Amino acid sequence: MTDPTILGPTIPGKKYDAFTDLSEFIQAHDLHFEMYNTKTRTIEEFHPITPQTVGLYTCGPTVYKDAHIGNLRTYISEDILKKALMLYGYTVKHVMNITDVGHLTDDADEGDDKMERSAKELGLDAWHLAKIYFDKFRQDFESLNCMDPTLWASAAGHIPEQIRIIQGLEEKGFTYTTADGVYFDTAKFPQYAQFGQLDVENLQGGARVALSDEKHSVTDFALWKFSRPDERRQMEWDSPWGKGFPGWHLECSALSLKYLGERLDIHAGGTDHIKVHHTNEIAQSESFLGHPWCNYWFHAEFLVLQGNVKMSKSSDNFLTVTSLKKEGYDPLDYRYFCLNANYAKQLTFSWEAMDAARTSYQRLKKRMLELKKSAQGARGSWNDAYLLAFFTPIFHDLNVSKSLGVLWNLLKDEAVSDADKYATALIFDELLTLGLKDLKEERKELPQEVLDLIQERDGARKNKDYAASDRLRDALVALGYTVKDTKEGTQVE
Ligand code: AMP
Ligand code: ZN
């Protein structure tokens, strides 16, 4: 019997409704799926290894802390990639890992394991900590309308798979052992610097002093770290080399190979992963397999704060979905905010920009509700020209902000009937997933303070005390409401 309070090795994703079949439309317009590939630094036409099917691997969360909205921007960008592939007609098999062991505080394989450190600080054990933060992550992920992967897979649940890769690498002579672990010898993989366009000589020079005497090169990385003799780790396993835990990069190779096969279509993550994590994944996977591994690499740019400050889990500047909600935002206001920017460009967060996104998103929902009412259940059909205008930028490297503009043009176009507008916008929303389909008239519960002001104002108006009525109107406006005078009395929005 598995313990429900700890993570299992795999968690199947939810099932979703099928997308609208656009195949005839795509064929008729000869649309191709193109995306920027970090591997070649160009926009390329996408060709899957197996027709109609895409293997997609996305680097997932390290579950020692809440995800911040920067992390979540990356997942939203990946979500759009996945939905665009599905709308293009592909069946996407998507695996996302859960890092619950081995992610050290320092990229150079030094420092503490983030999970173990956080567990100690919180007085929890690392196994339960992983489950708590994975559940929280999943809630945030869902609240942003991100689609579950086909499978979530945890690093700690796949130790034998990771050990087998190290053994394979060892047999082929790609490893060496030091006092603190088993390392990948990057000098044995001559194309190591290619993917990240690394200047290895400079890296070596900069690190000469810090380089531990046993590590041959600054780019070498741990495949297996030994538990320190003076320390009893919560997460550690026996291995042919000694008790310890896997290096962080290894889980992504192991999980991808196990669930998506020896050749992968697309691997995705944040841009920070290009130079170390993904470079190392490529080195170990291709050395183990003896052939090229992944065809397309998708990297999403960062969310930054004003002054180009990076949001990161290790500093205190991070905002979460919960903090947005506390400030009165709907998580989907944040999705709308992200979709308004290109995934390949940094996006600067500010509350003013969030407010602007919220206002536009509220207008969009209001307009969709009006259309729904005015279409009165009439079944519209999609407008081909707008569909083309919307999907052309999507299938050309996911230019969602341009397509959002097309949605607004559609909504304003008087030549298109309301029923057709509504039907077309709902197809757009299969990609955007801003919840435009199931909108309901919002009947906001007004706070007591506001109800009292309304009552007082209606009394003042009845008594023709216009000075008091104006003063009370101002008080309502100051609270952020728009005030309307109707036959029934004061109404606020
Ligand atoms: P982590 O949970 O720290 O392993 O990170 C999860 C994902 O978030 C990775 O794909 C990172 O590249 C990405 N990421 C980290 N910081 C940011 C940021 N400020 N903006 C966007 N993505 C980020
Ligand atoms: Zn990864």
Short mmCIF file of C-alpha atoms and ligand atoms in Angstrom, two decimals:
data_model
loop_
_atom_site.label_atom_id
_atom_site.label_comp_id
_atom_site.label_asym_id
_atom_site.label_seq_id
_atom_site.Cartn_x
_atom_site.Cartn_y
_atom_site.Cartn_z
CA MET A 1 0.00 0.00 0.00
CA THR A 2 1.53 3.32 -1.03
CA ASP A 3 1.68 6.14 1.48
CA PRO A 4 -0.58 8.97 0.21
CA THR A 5 1.44 11.55 2.12
CA ILE A 6 4.57 11.01 0.03
CA LEU A 7 5.13 11.27 -3.73
CA GLY A 8 4.85 8.14 -5.83
CA PRO A 9 7.34 7.54 -8.69
CA THR A 10 4.77 8.61 -11.28
CA ILE A 11 1.47 10.46 -11.23
CA PRO A 12 -0.74 10.30 -14.30
CA GLY A 13 -2.01 13.65 -15.58
CA LYS A 14 -5.70 14.45 -15.89
CA LYS A 15 -7.62 13.65 -19.06
CA TYR A 16 -8.88 16.56 -21.17
CA ASP A 17 -11.53 17.05 -23.86
CA ALA A 18 -10.35 16.70 -27.44
CA PHE A 19 -9.45 19.88 -29.30
CA THR A 20 -11.41 21.09 -32.33
CA ASP A 21 -10.20 19.28 -35.43
CA LEU A 22 -8.53 21.95 -37.58
CA SER A 23 -6.91 19.51 -40.02
CA GLU A 24 -8.95 20.57 -43.07
CA PHE A 25 -8.36 24.25 -42.33
CA ILE A 26 -4.62 23.63 -41.85
CA GLN A 27 -4.38 21.68 -45.07
CA ALA A 28 -6.42 24.17 -47.03
CA HIS A 29 -4.08 26.98 -46.00
CA ASP A 30 -0.94 24.88 -46.12
CA LEU A 31 0.08 25.93 -42.60
CA HIS A 32 3.38 24.59 -41.27
CA PHE A 33 4.46 24.36 -37.66
CA GLU A 34 7.60 26.39 -37.09
CA MET A 35 9.49 27.02 -33.90
CA TYR A 36 12.77 28.50 -32.73
CA ASN A 37 15.24 25.72 -32.00
CA THR A 38 18.02 26.61 -29.55
CA LYS A 39 20.08 23.78 -31.02
CA THR A 40 20.42 25.59 -34.36
CA ARG A 41 19.58 29.13 -33.18
CA THR A 42 17.03 29.44 -35.99
CA ILE A 43 13.31 29.13 -36.55
CA GLU A 44 12.77 25.75 -38.17
CA GLU A 45 9.86 23.78 -39.49
CA PHE A 46 8.98 21.12 -36.96
CA HIS A 47 9.04 17.47 -38.06
CA PRO A 48 8.29 14.81 -35.45
CA ILE A 49 10.20 11.52 -35.41
CA THR A 50 6.97 9.52 -35.59
CA PRO A 51 4.24 11.04 -37.78
CA GLN A 52 1.40 12.67 -35.85
CA THR A 53 3.02 12.12 -32.46
CA VAL A 54 5.25 14.39 -30.41
CA GLY A 55 7.38 13.42 -27.43
CA LEU A 56 7.71 16.49 -25.20
CA TYR A 57 9.84 16.70 -22.08
CA THR A 58 9.69 19.76 -19.84
CA CYS A 59 11.94 20.36 -16.82
CA GLY A 60 9.66 20.53 -13.82
CA PRO A 61 9.67 22.13 -10.38
CA THR A 62 12.08 21.57 -7.53
CA VAL A 63 9.60 21.00 -4.75
CA TYR A 64 11.22 22.53 -1.68
CA LYS A 65 9.41 25.86 -1.83
CA ASP A 66 6.42 27.43 -3.60
CA ALA A 67 6.92 28.12 -7.30
CA HIS A 68 7.25 31.84 -7.98
CA ILE A 69 5.41 33.57 -10.79
CA GLY A 70 8.64 33.59 -12.84
CA ASN A 71 8.80 29.79 -12.79
CA LEU A 72 5.13 29.80 -13.68
CA ARG A 73 5.69 32.06 -16.68
CA THR A 74 7.92 29.33 -18.11
CA TYR A 75 5.20 26.73 -17.58
CA ILE A 76 2.64 29.00 -19.27
CA SER A 77 4.96 29.40 -22.30
CA GLU A 78 5.39 25.63 -22.46
CA ASP A 79 1.65 25.17 -22.11
CA ILE A 80 1.09 27.33 -25.18
CA LEU A 81 3.67 25.32 -27.12
CA LYS A 82 1.92 22.09 -26.19
CA LYS A 83 -1.59 23.35 -27.00
CA ALA A 84 -0.38 24.78 -30.32
CA LEU A 85 1.05 21.36 -31.22
CA MET A 86 -2.23 19.72 -30.25
CA LEU A 87 -4.31 22.19 -32.25
CA TYR A 88 -2.01 21.56 -35.18
CA GLY A 89 -3.21 17.97 -34.89
CA TYR A 90 -0.40 16.19 -33.07
CA THR A 91 -0.89 13.76 -30.24
CA VAL A 92 1.51 15.01 -27.58
CA LYS A 93 3.05 12.64 -25.06
CA HIS A 94 4.34 14.96 -22.38
CA VAL A 95 6.50 14.10 -19.38
CA MET A 96 7.40 16.53 -16.61
CA ASN A 97 9.78 15.66 -13.81
CA ILE A 98 9.46 16.56 -10.18
CA THR A 99 12.86 17.30 -8.65
CA ASP A 100 12.68 15.95 -5.15
CA VAL A 101 16.33 15.12 -4.62
CA GLY A 102 19.80 16.17 -5.71
CA HIS A 103 19.30 19.81 -6.73
CA LEU A 104 22.17 21.51 -4.94
CA THR A 105 22.29 25.15 -3.92
CA ASP A 106 25.33 25.65 -6.15
CA ASP A 107 25.44 24.82 -9.86
CA ALA A 108 29.03 23.58 -9.52
CA ASP A 109 27.89 20.50 -7.59
CA GLU A 110 28.69 22.10 -4.26
CA GLY A 111 26.50 23.25 -1.40
CA ASP A 112 23.48 21.65 0.22
CA ASP A 113 20.66 19.69 -1.31
CA LYS A 114 17.80 22.22 -1.53
CA MET A 115 15.25 19.64 -0.39
CA GLU A 116 17.21 18.47 2.63
CA ARG A 117 18.03 22.02 3.69
CA SER A 118 14.44 23.24 3.42
CA ALA A 119 13.15 20.11 5.21
CA LYS A 120 15.48 20.79 8.13
CA GLU A 121 14.46 24.44 8.30
CA LEU A 122 10.77 23.53 8.35
CA GLY A 123 11.17 20.60 10.74
CA LEU A 124 9.74 18.20 8.16
CA ASP A 125 11.24 15.21 6.45
CA ALA A 126 12.24 15.62 2.82
CA TRP A 127 9.78 12.99 1.57
CA HIS A 128 6.74 14.75 3.01
CA LEU A 129 8.08 18.15 2.03
CA ALA A 130 8.18 17.01 -1.61
CA LYS A 131 4.56 15.91 -1.52
CA ILE A 132 3.37 19.10 0.19
CA TYR A 133 5.10 21.37 -2.32
CA PHE A 134 4.18 19.24 -5.32
CA ASP A 135 0.50 19.46 -4.35
CA LYS A 136 0.82 23.22 -3.96
CA PHE A 137 2.60 23.47 -7.29
CA ARG A 138 -0.11 21.49 -9.00
CA GLN A 139 -2.79 23.78 -7.60
CA ASP A 140 -0.95 26.85 -8.91
CA PHE A 141 -0.35 25.17 -12.25
CA GLU A 142 -4.05 24.30 -12.58
CA SER A 143 -5.21 27.73 -11.43
CA LEU A 144 -3.29 29.17 -14.41
CA ASN A 145 -5.09 26.73 -16.73
CA CYS A 146 -1.89 24.87 -17.58
CA MET A 147 -2.59 21.41 -18.91
CA ASP A 148 -1.25 18.46 -16.93
CA PRO A 149 1.50 16.45 -18.57
CA THR A 150 0.63 12.91 -19.62
CA LEU A 151 2.84 11.84 -16.75
CA TRP A 152 4.55 13.49 -13.78
CA ALA A 153 7.63 11.55 -12.73
CA SER A 154 9.75 12.04 -9.62
CA ALA A 155 13.53 11.86 -9.47
CA ALA A 156 13.63 9.94 -6.20
CA GLY A 157 11.22 7.39 -7.66
CA HIS A 158 13.69 6.51 -10.44
CA ILE A 159 17.03 5.80 -8.77
CA PRO A 160 17.75 2.42 -10.48
CA GLU A 161 17.18 4.03 -13.90
CA GLN A 162 19.72 6.75 -13.05
CA ILE A 163 22.26 4.26 -11.71
CA ARG A 164 21.98 2.26 -14.95
CA ILE A 165 22.93 5.33 -16.99
CA ILE A 166 26.00 5.96 -14.81
CA GLN A 167 27.00 2.31 -15.23
CA GLY A 168 26.65 2.62 -19.00
CA LEU A 169 28.73 5.79 -19.02
CA GLU A 170 31.34 4.17 -16.80
CA GLU A 171 31.61 1.15 -19.13
CA LYS A 172 32.23 3.50 -22.04
CA GLY A 173 34.88 5.45 -20.10
CA PHE A 174 33.02 8.75 -19.66
CA THR A 175 33.33 8.93 -15.87
CA TYR A 176 35.85 9.28 -13.08
CA THR A 177 35.46 9.04 -9.34
CA THR A 178 36.63 11.54 -6.74
CA ALA A 179 36.31 11.61 -2.96
CA ASP A 180 32.87 13.19 -3.21
CA GLY A 181 31.27 11.54 -6.20
CA VAL A 182 31.25 10.10 -9.70
CA TYR A 183 31.77 12.76 -12.36
CA PHE A 184 31.12 13.04 -16.08
CA ASP A 185 34.35 13.82 -17.90
CA THR A 186 33.32 16.54 -20.34
CA ALA A 187 36.67 16.34 -22.18
CA LYS A 188 35.43 12.97 -23.53
CA PHE A 189 32.49 14.68 -25.24
CA PRO A 190 34.21 16.99 -27.74
CA GLN A 191 31.06 18.84 -28.79
CA TYR A 192 30.28 19.74 -25.14
CA ALA A 193 30.54 23.51 -25.65
CA GLN A 194 28.46 23.60 -28.84
CA PHE A 195 24.89 23.69 -27.54
CA GLY A 196 25.43 26.44 -24.96
CA GLN A 197 27.98 28.25 -27.13
CA LEU A 198 30.33 28.08 -24.15
CA ASP A 199 33.70 29.67 -23.95
CA VAL A 200 35.24 26.82 -21.97
CA GLU A 201 38.72 28.29 -21.81
CA ASN A 202 37.43 31.40 -20.14
CA LEU A 203 35.30 29.35 -17.79
CA GLN A 204 38.36 27.31 -16.80
CA GLY A 205 40.45 30.42 -16.24
CA GLY A 206 37.82 32.01 -14.02
CA ALA A 207 37.44 28.90 -11.92
CA ARG A 208 41.05 27.79 -11.56
CA VAL A 209 41.31 28.87 -7.97
CA ALA A 210 37.93 27.54 -6.92
CA LEU A 211 38.23 24.25 -8.82
CA SER A 212 38.49 21.34 -6.42
CA ASP A 213 41.79 19.53 -7.00
CA GLU A 214 40.00 16.34 -7.91
CA LYS A 215 37.62 17.71 -10.53
CA HIS A 216 39.43 17.69 -13.90
CA SER A 217 37.52 20.54 -15.50
CA VAL A 218 35.11 23.23 -14.37
CA THR A 219 32.52 21.86 -16.78
CA ASP A 220 32.63 18.30 -15.39
CA PHE A 221 29.52 17.52 -13.40
CA ALA A 222 28.35 15.03 -10.81
CA LEU A 223 26.43 11.94 -11.85
CA TRP A 224 26.43 10.55 -8.32
CA LYS A 225 27.31 12.38 -5.11
CA PHE A 226 28.40 10.47 -2.02
CA SER A 227 26.67 11.19 1.26
CA ARG A 228 29.14 13.10 3.44
CA PRO A 229 30.67 10.80 6.07
CA ASP A 230 29.67 13.20 8.86
CA GLU A 231 26.11 13.54 7.70
CA ARG A 232 23.07 11.27 7.70
CA ARG A 233 20.96 12.26 4.70
CA GLN A 234 17.21 11.64 4.62
CA MET A 235 17.35 10.72 0.94
CA GLU A 236 20.24 8.42 0.08
CA TRP A 237 20.64 5.12 -1.71
CA ASP A 238 23.21 2.38 -2.08
CA SER A 239 24.98 2.29 -5.41
CA PRO A 240 27.94 0.42 -6.94
CA TRP A 241 30.09 3.45 -5.98
CA GLY A 242 28.86 4.02 -2.44
CA LYS A 243 25.92 5.50 -0.57
CA GLY A 244 24.69 8.76 -1.99
CA PHE A 245 22.26 10.40 -4.38
CA PRO A 246 22.10 11.24 -8.10
CA GLY A 247 23.40 14.46 -9.62
CA TRP A 248 20.60 16.84 -10.55
CA HIS A 249 21.01 16.70 -14.35
CA LEU A 250 20.69 12.95 -14.49
CA GLU A 251 16.99 12.65 -13.66
CA CYS A 252 15.91 14.44 -16.83
CA SER A 253 17.93 12.10 -19.05
CA ALA A 254 16.70 9.03 -17.17
CA LEU A 255 13.01 10.01 -17.17
CA SER A 256 13.00 11.16 -20.74
CA LEU A 257 14.70 7.96 -21.97
CA LYS A 258 12.39 5.77 -19.94
CA TYR A 259 9.10 7.35 -20.89
CA LEU A 260 9.74 9.03 -24.25
CA GLY A 261 12.33 6.74 -25.84
CA GLU A 262 15.88 7.09 -27.08
CA ARG A 263 15.08 9.86 -29.53
CA LEU A 264 13.14 12.86 -28.31
CA ASP A 265 11.24 15.45 -30.33
CA ILE A 266 11.18 18.48 -28.03
CA HIS A 267 12.81 19.34 -24.72
CA ALA A 268 11.76 22.55 -22.96
CA GLY A 269 12.77 24.69 -20.00
CA GLY A 270 13.81 28.17 -18.94
CA THR A 271 16.70 29.95 -20.69
CA ASP A 272 18.88 29.62 -17.57
CA HIS A 273 19.13 25.91 -18.31
CA ILE A 274 20.87 26.27 -21.68
CA LYS A 275 24.44 26.60 -20.48
CA VAL A 276 24.55 24.06 -17.67
CA HIS A 277 21.57 21.80 -17.10
CA HIS A 278 20.61 21.12 -20.71
CA THR A 279 24.21 21.07 -21.90
CA ASN A 280 24.89 18.38 -19.30
CA GLU A 281 21.74 16.46 -20.16
CA ILE A 282 22.87 16.34 -23.79
CA ALA A 283 26.40 15.25 -22.89
CA GLN A 284 25.32 12.37 -20.67
CA SER A 285 22.36 11.22 -22.82
CA GLU A 286 24.26 11.20 -26.12
CA SER A 287 27.37 9.60 -24.60
CA PHE A 288 25.20 6.91 -23.04
CA LEU A 289 23.16 6.29 -26.18
CA GLY A 290 25.96 6.72 -28.71
CA HIS A 291 23.73 8.80 -30.99
CA PRO A 292 22.00 12.22 -31.11
CA TRP A 293 19.14 12.49 -28.68
CA CYS A 294 16.80 15.49 -28.89
CA ASN A 295 15.86 17.31 -32.09
CA TYR A 296 14.30 20.58 -30.89
CA TRP A 297 15.03 22.65 -27.81
CA PHE A 298 12.51 25.23 -26.63
CA HIS A 299 13.58 27.86 -24.11
CA ALA A 300 11.28 30.34 -22.43
CA GLU A 301 12.61 33.69 -21.29
CA PHE A 302 12.53 35.03 -17.77
CA LEU A 303 10.17 37.16 -15.79
CA VAL A 304 12.15 39.99 -14.24
CA LEU A 305 11.40 42.79 -11.86
CA GLN A 306 11.94 46.44 -12.65
CA GLY A 307 15.65 47.22 -12.94
CA ASN A 308 16.16 43.85 -14.64
CA VAL A 309 16.24 42.00 -11.33
CA LYS A 310 15.75 38.28 -11.75
CA MET A 311 13.05 36.70 -9.64
CA SER A 312 14.51 33.66 -7.95
CA LYS A 313 13.53 31.18 -5.28
CA SER A 314 16.64 31.84 -3.26
CA SER A 315 15.95 35.56 -2.79
CA ASP A 316 13.07 37.19 -1.01
CA ASN A 317 11.74 39.09 -4.01
CA PHE A 318 9.53 36.31 -5.19
CA LEU A 319 5.81 36.51 -5.73
CA THR A 320 3.55 33.50 -5.84
CA VAL A 321 0.04 32.82 -7.08
CA THR A 322 -1.07 33.12 -3.47
CA SER A 323 0.47 36.57 -3.17
CA LEU A 324 -1.31 37.65 -6.37
CA LYS A 325 -4.60 36.37 -4.99
CA LYS A 326 -3.99 38.23 -1.73
CA GLU A 327 -3.64 41.42 -3.78
CA GLY A 328 -7.05 40.69 -5.33
CA TYR A 329 -5.96 39.25 -8.70
CA ASP A 330 -7.38 36.19 -10.38
CA PRO A 331 -4.56 33.77 -11.40
CA LEU A 332 -5.86 34.09 -14.97
CA ASP A 333 -5.13 37.83 -14.89
CA TYR A 334 -1.52 36.69 -14.66
CA ARG A 335 -1.95 34.23 -17.54
CA TYR A 336 -3.35 37.08 -19.65
CA PHE A 337 -0.40 39.27 -18.58
CA CYS A 338 2.05 36.59 -19.76
CA LEU A 339 0.26 35.93 -23.06
CA ASN A 340 0.57 39.59 -23.94
CA ALA A 341 4.34 39.21 -24.26
CA ASN A 342 6.52 37.07 -26.48
CA TYR A 343 7.81 33.96 -24.70
CA ALA A 344 11.31 34.53 -26.11
CA LYS A 345 11.66 38.00 -24.59
CA GLN A 346 12.10 38.93 -20.97
CA LEU A 347 8.95 40.23 -19.37
CA THR A 348 9.10 42.86 -16.66
CA PHE A 349 6.63 42.52 -13.84
CA SER A 350 5.01 45.55 -12.25
CA TRP A 351 1.72 46.02 -10.47
CA GLU A 352 0.75 48.72 -13.00
CA ALA A 353 1.25 46.25 -15.85
CA MET A 354 -0.73 43.64 -13.91
CA ASP A 355 -3.57 46.14 -13.46
CA ALA A 356 -3.58 46.89 -17.17
CA ALA A 357 -3.70 43.16 -17.96
CA ARG A 358 -6.54 42.64 -15.51
CA THR A 359 -8.56 45.50 -17.00
CA SER A 360 -8.13 44.12 -20.54
CA TYR A 361 -8.94 40.60 -19.43
CA GLN A 362 -12.09 41.81 -17.64
CA ARG A 363 -13.16 43.69 -20.77
CA LEU A 364 -12.57 40.56 -22.79
CA LYS A 365 -14.75 38.47 -20.48
CA LYS A 366 -17.47 41.12 -20.48
CA ARG A 367 -17.46 41.25 -24.28
CA MET A 368 -17.65 37.46 -24.50
CA LEU A 369 -20.63 37.42 -22.16
CA GLU A 370 -22.39 40.06 -24.26
CA LEU A 371 -21.75 38.00 -27.38
CA LYS A 372 -23.02 34.87 -25.74
CA LYS A 373 -26.23 36.66 -24.78
CA SER A 374 -26.67 38.28 -28.15
CA ALA A 375 -26.01 35.02 -30.03
CA GLN A 376 -28.86 33.55 -27.92
CA GLY A 377 -27.74 30.00 -28.42
CA ALA A 378 -27.45 30.35 -32.21
CA ARG A 379 -24.63 28.11 -33.39
CA GLY A 380 -22.17 30.29 -35.20
CA SER A 381 -19.47 28.97 -37.46
CA TRP A 382 -15.83 29.89 -37.33
CA ASN A 383 -14.64 32.78 -39.44
CA ASP A 384 -11.94 31.45 -41.75
CA ALA A 385 -10.09 34.74 -42.29
CA TYR A 386 -9.81 35.42 -38.58
CA LEU A 387 -8.85 31.84 -37.86
CA LEU A 388 -6.04 32.19 -40.36
CA ALA A 389 -4.95 35.54 -38.94
CA PHE A 390 -4.92 34.01 -35.46
CA PHE A 391 -3.13 30.73 -36.16
CA THR A 392 -0.54 31.96 -38.67
CA PRO A 393 1.49 33.77 -35.97
CA ILE A 394 0.92 30.89 -33.54
CA PHE A 395 2.33 28.31 -35.93
CA HIS A 396 5.23 30.65 -36.63
CA ASP A 397 7.08 30.42 -33.32
CA LEU A 398 4.12 31.07 -31.03
CA ASN A 399 3.51 34.76 -31.41
CA VAL A 400 0.61 34.76 -28.98
CA SER A 401 0.59 38.50 -28.33
CA LYS A 402 -0.06 39.09 -32.02
CA SER A 403 -2.88 36.56 -31.96
CA LEU A 404 -4.42 38.24 -28.93
CA GLY A 405 -4.58 41.38 -31.07
CA VAL A 406 -6.42 39.37 -33.71
CA LEU A 407 -8.95 38.27 -31.10
CA TRP A 408 -9.61 41.91 -30.20
CA ASN A 409 -9.98 42.84 -33.88
CA LEU A 410 -12.49 40.06 -34.32
CA LEU A 411 -14.52 41.24 -31.35
CA LYS A 412 -14.67 44.76 -32.79
CA ASP A 413 -15.49 43.73 -36.36
CA GLU A 414 -19.06 44.74 -37.20
CA ALA A 415 -19.04 42.69 -40.40
CA VAL A 416 -18.95 39.42 -38.43
CA SER A 417 -22.16 38.22 -36.75
CA ASP A 418 -22.15 37.86 -32.98
CA ALA A 419 -22.73 34.12 -33.21
CA ASP A 420 -19.74 33.68 -35.55
CA LYS A 421 -17.58 35.92 -33.39
CA TYR A 422 -18.43 33.86 -30.36
CA ALA A 423 -17.78 30.53 -32.11
CA THR A 424 -14.45 31.73 -33.51
CA ALA A 425 -13.28 33.22 -30.20
CA LEU A 426 -14.01 29.94 -28.45
CA ILE A 427 -11.63 28.14 -30.83
CA PHE A 428 -8.98 30.75 -30.06
CA ASP A 429 -9.56 30.05 -26.42
CA GLU A 430 -8.67 26.38 -26.86
CA LEU A 431 -5.14 27.72 -27.22
CA LEU A 432 -5.32 30.72 -24.88
CA THR A 433 -7.35 28.88 -22.23
CA LEU A 434 -8.52 32.04 -20.54
CA GLY A 435 -11.75 30.35 -19.50
CA LEU A 436 -13.87 32.22 -22.07
CA LYS A 437 -16.25 29.32 -22.60
CA ASP A 438 -17.76 28.91 -19.18
CA LEU A 439 -18.11 32.54 -18.22
CA LYS A 440 -20.95 33.40 -15.94
CA GLU A 441 -22.36 36.77 -15.08
CA GLU A 442 -20.38 37.80 -12.03
CA ARG A 443 -22.61 38.62 -9.11
CA LYS A 444 -20.06 40.03 -6.78
CA GLU A 445 -20.87 40.02 -3.12
CA LEU A 446 -20.47 43.65 -2.15
CA PRO A 447 -18.75 44.38 1.15
CA GLN A 448 -21.00 45.62 3.96
CA GLU A 449 -19.25 49.01 3.93
CA VAL A 450 -20.28 49.51 0.29
CA LEU A 451 -23.84 48.34 0.90
CA ASP A 452 -24.12 50.87 3.73
CA LEU A 453 -22.84 53.71 1.53
CA ILE A 454 -25.32 52.77 -1.22
CA GLN A 455 -28.19 52.73 1.25
CA GLU A 456 -27.15 56.04 2.72
CA ARG A 457 -26.82 57.58 -0.74
CA ASP A 458 -30.23 56.33 -1.87
CA GLY A 459 -31.66 57.91 1.31
CA ALA A 460 -29.90 61.22 0.54
CA ARG A 461 -31.21 61.21 -3.02
CA LYS A 462 -34.73 60.54 -1.82
CA ASN A 463 -34.42 63.54 0.49
CA LYS A 464 -32.95 65.58 -2.37
CA ASP A 465 -29.79 66.14 -0.32
CA TYR A 466 -27.54 66.36 -3.38
CA ALA A 467 -24.46 67.50 -1.47
CA ALA A 468 -24.60 64.35 0.66
CA SER A 469 -25.36 62.22 -2.41
CA ASP A 470 -22.28 63.60 -4.20
CA ARG A 471 -20.09 63.08 -1.15
CA LEU A 472 -21.25 59.44 -0.90
CA ARG A 473 -20.68 58.92 -4.64
CA ASP A 474 -17.11 60.15 -4.15
CA ALA A 475 -16.66 57.77 -1.25
CA LEU A 476 -17.75 54.84 -3.47
CA VAL A 477 -15.47 55.98 -6.32
CA ALA A 478 -12.59 56.22 -3.85
CA LEU A 479 -13.19 52.55 -3.04
CA GLY A 480 -12.72 51.69 -6.72
CA TYR A 481 -16.36 51.45 -7.90
CA THR A 482 -18.06 52.99 -10.89
CA VAL A 483 -21.35 54.51 -9.75
CA LYS A 484 -24.52 54.59 -11.87
CA ASP A 485 -27.86 56.17 -11.03
CA THR A 486 -30.76 53.97 -12.10
CA LYS A 487 -34.51 53.92 -11.45
CA GLU A 488 -33.85 51.24 -8.85
CA GLY A 489 -31.31 53.47 -7.11
CA THR A 490 -27.51 53.52 -6.89
CA GLN A 491 -25.73 50.73 -8.75
CA VAL A 492 -22.02 50.02 -8.54
CA GLU A 493 -19.65 47.99 -10.69
P1 AMP B 1 13.00 25.31 -10.46
O1 AMP B 1 11.74 24.93 -9.74
O2 AMP B 1 13.82 26.30 -9.71
O3 AMP B 1 13.81 24.10 -10.86
O4 AMP B 1 12.60 26.08 -11.82
C1 AMP B 1 11.53 25.68 -12.63
C2 AMP B 1 11.55 26.37 -13.99
O5 AMP B 1 11.43 27.78 -13.86
C3 AMP B 1 12.82 26.14 -14.79
O6 AMP B 1 12.47 25.78 -16.14
C4 AMP B 1 13.55 27.47 -14.73
O7 AMP B 1 14.32 27.69 -15.87
C5 AMP B 1 12.38 28.44 -14.68
N1 AMP B 1 12.68 29.76 -14.05
C6 AMP B 1 13.40 30.04 -12.95
N2 AMP B 1 13.39 31.37 -12.66
C7 AMP B 1 12.61 31.96 -13.61
C8 AMP B 1 12.19 33.31 -13.88
N3 AMP B 1 12.54 34.34 -13.11
N4 AMP B 1 11.37 33.53 -14.95
C9 AMP B 1 10.99 32.51 -15.74
N5 AMP B 1 11.35 31.21 -15.55
C10 AMP B 1 12.15 30.93 -14.50
ZN ZN B 2 15.77 19.08 -16.65
#
